[in-house]
Amino acid sequence: MTRKLNLLLATGLTSLMLLSPAFAENMLRVSYPEDPKSADAQMTTDFYTLPLNIFDRLVESETTGPGQSALVPGLAERWDVSDDGLTYTFHLRKDVKFHNGAVLTADDVVYTFDRMLNPATKALNTDILTFIAGAEERLDGKADSVSGLKALDDQTVQITLTKPYAAFLALLAAPGASIYNRAFTEAAGDQFGLTPETTNGTGPFILRDYTLNDSEMLEANDDYWRGRPKLDRLLIRVVSDPDTLRMLFESDEIDVFDMDFAPTQTPYFYGADQWKDHIVSGPRVGIYYYNINQLKKPFDDPRVRKAFQMSIDRQTILDKNFYGKGKLEDGVMPRGLRCYAPAEPIAYDPVKAKELLTEAGYPDGVEINLQQVSSWSSRWSDMNQIIQAQVAEAGFKAKIITTDEAAYLAARKAGDSDAYTQVWSADFNDPDNFFYTFFSETGSKTRGYNNNDPEVFAAIEKARGMTDPAERCKLYQDLTARIVDTDAAWVPLFSLDHSFVVQPRVKHFIVPWNGWSDMSYYNVEVE
Amino acid sequence: MLMFTLRRILVSIPVLIGITIILFLMMNVVPGDPIELMMREHASPDVIARVRAQMHLDDPMVVRYFRFLWNALQGDLGVSIKLNRPVTDLILKAFPNTLSLAVCAALVSWIIGIPAGILSAVRRDSLLDRFFMGFSLLGVSMPIFWSALLFQYIFAMKLKLLPVSGFYGWKYMILPAIVLGWSSAGVIARLTRSSLLEVMRLDFIRTARAKGLRETGVITRHALKNALIPVVTIMAIQVASLLSGAVITEAIFSIPGVGRITVSAISSRDMPLLQGAVLFATALVILGNLVADILYSILDPRIRAQMRKEA
């Protein structure tokens, strides 16, 4: 009965707040294109707004400038790394309280990571923790605990890795590594994160109302260890229709208009006198690329690959398909990523490309296949049509092949896919997230590159364990030249900007370092 | 009557089972893996394989189908793969929203449709008739997503009379109900008009007029009672069109109803949720038809006699 009454009150409260502008004064109203489905960060790989505002992590990735970030202490006030790079000791902050009043201890951290690796949880984010000793055994159900996770005392957690991994700290700053309270989470079971009553974190906001497919209401945590947030409330509304979203924004029912949710509105907002000065934009740490499969003739010849790189007019695609809001990329790392340095520019030169094709034995041009997936958005097929026309000038007779997603993934996994275009956004701020995914021995095969360069494979493995940051970055920059320039293993296209339009009353709104739609609203204020 | 109803209910069981089989087959033919779709481009093959096995998605289709059927018979429609909540809960929570939308839309369609039809029939070929028929043609022909946008733009954006979208009280219900109701209003208006015109030609109307009754009396007391029989049945069958229209209306006006759930279940290949939602919608349509039949028998003595003979 009490629960029902609470629910009724909460719903009534939400309705009242939405209806009355007086209540809306210190509330930020944002939108999401679909229901985030859970606040539990272990159960999602892409809806992170709730976890980023309700929970904290041991280490946080703080946005320090457009596309720039730094790893800063979170729930751990400091940490030590052993000389061999295998043991991480985290010293937790004292007196950090969960929303239910429980005090954070080292046991909570051990519990959280063990829960993620426990097969009964069916977690989706386990990749973050597979470097921990004993993680694989736990995932496979061969162990009841994770040997590499230890609470030395109430305030100290020790994590041991199977091998040194330089990006481990960056991984711990990912939203998936949010820290939960043992007693509460165990009691909530599989309901954790699904309702306000079964959600509990240490973060700046407390989940107060969750109406599936409608909205989530968060309230400021008065006892937050970094100080109370400036906002009293944060309302996240689920709005799936882009035109409705724009009307909501223009009728002042939403404070932030995320152009990612309605890209076709980009020219309108950039052209509207009322709004163009209220656009906040930042780089997205993600790279659009064209895959080249070296097992598919004629791409076995580096000259053909080079010719393919040079025959695509990337600036035109960026201008025509993405309203020019982005920057050309020439390497493997997009701007904003740790270790990023501008790479040797790839020139658009169809004449030179034609010469290279002739040199490679294709004076009359050569047939190639470009693959796309029927269920993907039209963005990809539009790009393929432009590219098909562009590369024809150099002599590539490109045929566009459309398959379903299952066929594409199966072919890719077997290393047998045709060339395709896609985008990769950083999960965490480390070059390993890009190099390992595409050009390591496993990545190169399963993503359909087959760039079987043993030196590249060895260097990527080596970089994972390197402890000197400067030396490590240098290695990644050298690898970029080798992969893109010498091997011509892929075609980097561009990275995009992520633009938001905000109501004039919103202050301190910045695009997070990774350019995501998901962000912490801790520093945002409304007037 | 009771026998008739019982028989109709029994006959609908194979229909329900048939629907689940067709749906199950279709969803297994369509490409796309729920776990892969859930993880998007960041899917890792190891994680996908592990979670698939944990969720029993690797079992043969037949095994999965019978497991579903067995559980469904016990009232358990399973747990949504994507939303991680019991399907029955999800549907029962969303249904009141869809129901209130459908009821309001149905009211709108009756309030507009029936008077418009009557006036058109009575003033046949007049300017009024042309106006109402044109208006209803517009309602039938305009796709919901278009009229929704238009109404949002005019009444919410420009005139600021109503909220753009959301679901927080009666004010929020007006635009979606009009948008959804208008499309059925056209059908009802046209049906009322043609049915009334037909009845007006019959002998008993001539008799009524011959008795010296006034024209209003002829129409309300004699003609309308008979002319509305097909209209009432259409109203019951409206359930199907209102449900399908609700899918689009709910998406545009951000109403957390069954339509939203169904769309999200399709796009994420969330089999348990989709099975549940479709089963539920099928049951509603069957119920609508049953109500139509019963209403028909109450209103039309000829049908009642026929039913008695069959029973």
PDB file of N, CA, C and O in Angstrom, chain A residues 119 122-124 126-127 139-140 413, chain B residues 33-39 42-59:
ATOM      1  N   PRO A 119      28.565 -15.148 -13.973  1.00  0.00           N
ATOM      2  CA  PRO A 119      27.746 -15.465 -15.155  1.00  0.00           C
ATOM      3  C   PRO A 119      26.249 -15.289 -14.898  1.00  0.00           C
ATOM      4  O   PRO A 119      25.501 -15.008 -15.836  1.00  0.00           O
ATOM      5  N   LYS A 122      24.618 -12.023 -16.227  1.00  0.00           N
ATOM      6  CA  LYS A 122      24.447 -11.860 -17.682  1.00  0.00           C
ATOM      7  C   LYS A 122      24.835 -10.449 -18.113  1.00  0.00           C
ATOM      8  O   LYS A 122      24.145  -9.799 -18.913  1.00  0.00           O
ATOM      9  N   ALA A 123      25.945  -9.961 -17.574  1.00  0.00           N
ATOM     10  CA  ALA A 123      26.373  -8.592 -17.859  1.00  0.00           C
ATOM     11  C   ALA A 123      26.895  -8.463 -19.286  1.00  0.00           C
ATOM     12  O   ALA A 123      27.405  -9.422 -19.862  1.00  0.00           O
ATOM     13  N   LEU A 124      26.743  -7.260 -19.846  1.00  0.00           N
ATOM     14  CA  LEU A 124      27.180  -7.020 -21.223  1.00  0.00           C
ATOM     15  C   LEU A 124      28.526  -6.301 -21.296  1.00  0.00           C
ATOM     16  O   LEU A 124      29.126  -6.208 -22.341  1.00  0.00           O
ATOM     17  N   THR A 126      31.412  -6.988 -19.711  1.00  0.00           N
ATOM     18  CA  THR A 126      32.495  -7.753 -19.079  1.00  0.00           C
ATOM     19  C   THR A 126      33.869  -7.488 -19.688  1.00  0.00           C
ATOM     20  O   THR A 126      34.879  -7.734 -19.040  1.00  0.00           O
ATOM     21  N   ASP A 127      33.902  -6.978 -20.937  1.00  0.00           N
ATOM     22  CA  ASP A 127      35.180  -6.690 -21.593  1.00  0.00           C
ATOM     23  C   ASP A 127      36.087  -5.796 -20.755  1.00  0.00           C
ATOM     24  O   ASP A 127      37.298  -5.876 -20.841  1.00  0.00           O
ATOM     25  N   LEU A 139      33.896 -15.951 -15.294  1.00  0.00           N
ATOM     26  CA  LEU A 139      32.930 -15.821 -16.387  1.00  0.00           C
ATOM     27  C   LEU A 139      32.484 -17.177 -16.909  1.00  0.00           C
ATOM     28  O   LEU A 139      31.332 -17.362 -17.291  1.00  0.00           O
ATOM     29  N   ASP A 140      33.433 -18.114 -16.926  1.00  0.00           N
ATOM     30  CA  ASP A 140      33.105 -19.440 -17.453  1.00  0.00           C
ATOM     31  C   ASP A 140      32.445 -20.336 -16.416  1.00  0.00           C
ATOM     32  O   ASP A 140      32.164 -21.503 -16.680  1.00  0.00           O
ATOM     33  N   LYS A 413      33.411 -12.029 -39.572  1.00  0.00           N
ATOM     34  CA  LYS A 413      34.049 -12.880 -38.575  1.00  0.00           C
ATOM     35  C   LYS A 413      34.969 -13.905 -39.245  1.00  0.00           C
ATOM     36  O   LYS A 413      36.020 -14.249 -38.739  1.00  0.00           O
TER      37      LYS A 413
ATOM     38  N   ASP B  33      20.322 -10.559 -34.319  1.00  0.00           N
ATOM     39  CA  ASP B  33      20.398 -11.261 -33.049  1.00  0.00           C
ATOM     40  C   ASP B  33      20.119 -10.262 -31.935  1.00  0.00           C
ATOM     41  O   ASP B  33      20.682  -9.165 -31.935  1.00  0.00           O
ATOM     42  N   PRO B  34      19.224 -10.605 -30.997  1.00  0.00           N
ATOM     43  CA  PRO B  34      18.872  -9.618 -29.967  1.00  0.00           C
ATOM     44  C   PRO B  34      20.076  -9.118 -29.167  1.00  0.00           C
ATOM     45  O   PRO B  34      20.147  -7.927 -28.854  1.00  0.00           O
ATOM     46  N   ILE B  35      20.994 -10.001 -28.850  1.00  0.00           N
ATOM     47  CA  ILE B  35      22.138  -9.572 -28.026  1.00  0.00           C
ATOM     48  C   ILE B  35      23.063  -8.667 -28.840  1.00  0.00           C
ATOM     49  O   ILE B  35      23.532  -7.630 -28.365  1.00  0.00           O
ATOM     50  N   GLU B  36      23.271  -9.066 -30.109  1.00  0.00           N
ATOM     51  CA  GLU B  36      24.130  -8.270 -30.966  1.00  0.00           C
ATOM     52  C   GLU B  36      23.524  -6.883 -31.170  1.00  0.00           C
ATOM     53  O   GLU B  36      24.221  -5.868 -31.123  1.00  0.00           O
ATOM     54  N   LEU B  37      22.201  -6.851 -31.374  1.00  0.00           N
ATOM     55  CA  LEU B  37      21.529  -5.568 -31.595  1.00  0.00           C
ATOM     56  C   LEU B  37      21.575  -4.713 -30.342  1.00  0.00           C
ATOM     57  O   LEU B  37      21.636  -3.501 -30.389  1.00  0.00           O
ATOM     58  N   MET B  38      21.571  -5.384 -29.196  1.00  0.00           N
ATOM     59  CA  MET B  38      21.602  -4.675 -27.931  1.00  0.00           C
ATOM     60  C   MET B  38      22.979  -4.029 -27.726  1.00  0.00           C
ATOM     61  O   MET B  38      23.101  -2.955 -27.179  1.00  0.00           O
ATOM     62  N   MET B  39      24.031  -4.729 -28.190  1.00  0.00           N
ATOM     63  CA  MET B  39      25.386  -4.234 -27.954  1.00  0.00           C
ATOM     64  C   MET B  39      25.898  -3.356 -29.088  1.00  0.00           C
ATOM     65  O   MET B  39      26.924  -2.701 -28.975  1.00  0.00           O
ATOM     66  N   HIS B  42      29.691  -2.227 -30.683  1.00  0.00           N
ATOM     67  CA  HIS B  42      30.687  -2.596 -29.683  1.00  0.00           C
ATOM     68  C   HIS B  42      30.558  -4.036 -29.209  1.00  0.00           C
ATOM     69  O   HIS B  42      31.133  -4.431 -28.205  1.00  0.00           O
ATOM     70  N   ALA B  43      29.781  -4.797 -29.956  1.00  0.00           N
ATOM     71  CA  ALA B  43      29.569  -6.185 -29.588  1.00  0.00           C
ATOM     72  C   ALA B  43      30.878  -6.963 -29.630  1.00  0.00           C
ATOM     73  O   ALA B  43      31.640  -6.839 -30.573  1.00  0.00           O
ATOM     74  N   SER B  44      31.118  -7.739 -28.595  1.00  0.00           N
ATOM     75  CA  SER B  44      32.294  -8.600 -28.618  1.00  0.00           C
ATOM     76  C   SER B  44      31.785 -10.032 -28.764  1.00  0.00           C
ATOM     77  O   SER B  44      30.855 -10.443 -28.066  1.00  0.00           O
ATOM     78  N   PRO B  45      32.354 -10.785 -29.710  1.00  0.00           N
ATOM     79  CA  PRO B  45      31.843 -12.133 -30.005  1.00  0.00           C
ATOM     80  C   PRO B  45      31.752 -13.024 -28.763  1.00  0.00           C
ATOM     81  O   PRO B  45      30.782 -13.763 -28.597  1.00  0.00           O
ATOM     82  N   ASP B  46      32.752 -12.931 -27.867  1.00  0.00           N
ATOM     83  CA  ASP B  46      32.759 -13.771 -26.660  1.00  0.00           C
ATOM     84  C   ASP B  46      31.545 -13.474 -25.789  1.00  0.00           C
ATOM     85  O   ASP B  46      30.852 -14.365 -25.321  1.00  0.00           O
ATOM     86  N   VAL B  47      31.323 -12.169 -25.571  1.00  0.00           N
ATOM     87  CA  VAL B  47      30.215 -11.776 -24.689  1.00  0.00           C
ATOM     88  C   VAL B  47      28.890 -12.209 -25.299  1.00  0.00           C
ATOM     89  O   VAL B  47      28.015 -12.740 -24.610  1.00  0.00           O
ATOM     90  N   ILE B  48      28.736 -12.004 -26.614  1.00  0.00           N
ATOM     91  CA  ILE B  48      27.483 -12.366 -27.277  1.00  0.00           C
ATOM     92  C   ILE B  48      27.221 -13.858 -27.095  1.00  0.00           C
ATOM     93  O   ILE B  48      26.128 -14.260 -26.695  1.00  0.00           O
ATOM     94  N   ALA B  49      28.255 -14.670 -27.366  1.00  0.00           N
ATOM     95  CA  ALA B  49      28.080 -16.124 -27.257  1.00  0.00           C
ATOM     96  C   ALA B  49      27.683 -16.500 -25.836  1.00  0.00           C
ATOM     97  O   ALA B  49      26.774 -17.302 -25.616  1.00  0.00           O
ATOM     98  N   ARG B  50      28.354 -15.893 -24.865  1.00  0.00           N
ATOM     99  CA  ARG B  50      28.096 -16.251 -23.471  1.00  0.00           C
ATOM    100  C   ARG B  50      26.662 -15.879 -23.067  1.00  0.00           C
ATOM    101  O   ARG B  50      25.922 -16.694 -22.536  1.00  0.00           O
ATOM    102  N   VAL B  51      26.266 -14.638 -23.374  1.00  0.00           N
ATOM    103  CA  VAL B  51      24.929 -14.188 -22.957  1.00  0.00           C
ATOM    104  C   VAL B  51      23.835 -14.959 -23.706  1.00  0.00           C
ATOM    105  O   VAL B  51      22.800 -15.296 -23.133  1.00  0.00           O
ATOM    106  N   ARG B  52      24.084 -15.275 -24.970  1.00  0.00           N
ATOM    107  CA  ARG B  52      23.104 -16.069 -25.738  1.00  0.00           C
ATOM    108  C   ARG B  52      22.832 -17.397 -25.054  1.00  0.00           C
ATOM    109  O   ARG B  52      21.701 -17.830 -24.906  1.00  0.00           O
ATOM    110  N   ALA B  53      23.943 -18.036 -24.642  1.00  0.00           N
ATOM    111  CA  ALA B  53      23.799 -19.339 -23.982  1.00  0.00           C
ATOM    112  C   ALA B  53      23.059 -19.186 -22.661  1.00  0.00           C
ATOM    113  O   ALA B  53      22.165 -19.973 -22.336  1.00  0.00           O
ATOM    114  N   GLN B  54      23.407 -18.111 -21.915  1.00  0.00           N
ATOM    115  CA  GLN B  54      22.751 -17.896 -20.616  1.00  0.00           C
ATOM    116  C   GLN B  54      21.247 -17.680 -20.777  1.00  0.00           C
ATOM    117  O   GLN B  54      20.465 -18.031 -19.914  1.00  0.00           O
ATOM    118  N   MET B  55      20.857 -17.082 -21.898  1.00  0.00           N
ATOM    119  CA  MET B  55      19.433 -16.786 -22.103  1.00  0.00           C
ATOM    120  C   MET B  55      18.717 -17.901 -22.875  1.00  0.00           C
ATOM    121  O   MET B  55      17.574 -17.711 -23.293  1.00  0.00           O
ATOM    122  N   HIS B  56      19.396 -18.999 -23.118  1.00  0.00           N
ATOM    123  CA  HIS B  56      18.834 -20.147 -23.843  1.00  0.00           C
ATOM    124  C   HIS B  56      18.435 -19.785 -25.265  1.00  0.00           C
ATOM    125  O   HIS B  56      17.508 -20.371 -25.831  1.00  0.00           O
ATOM    126  N   LEU B  57      19.103 -18.810 -25.853  1.00  0.00           N
ATOM    127  CA  LEU B  57      18.743 -18.434 -27.222  1.00  0.00           C
ATOM    128  C   LEU B  57      19.347 -19.398 -28.233  1.00  0.00           C
ATOM    129  O   LEU B  57      19.029 -19.357 -29.414  1.00  0.00           O
ATOM    130  N   ASP B  58      20.253 -20.263 -27.772  1.00  0.00           N
ATOM    131  CA  ASP B  58      20.896 -21.211 -28.675  1.00  0.00           C
ATOM    132  C   ASP B  58      20.086 -22.482 -28.868  1.00  0.00           C
ATOM    133  O   ASP B  58      20.387 -23.293 -29.733  1.00  0.00           O
ATOM    134  N   ASP B  59      19.062 -22.660 -28.035  1.00  0.00           N
ATOM    135  CA  ASP B  59      18.266 -23.888 -28.152  1.00  0.00           C
ATOM    136  C   ASP B  59      17.551 -23.934 -29.498  1.00  0.00           C
ATOM    137  O   ASP B  59      17.269 -22.895 -30.089  1.00  0.00           O
TER     138      ASP B  59
END
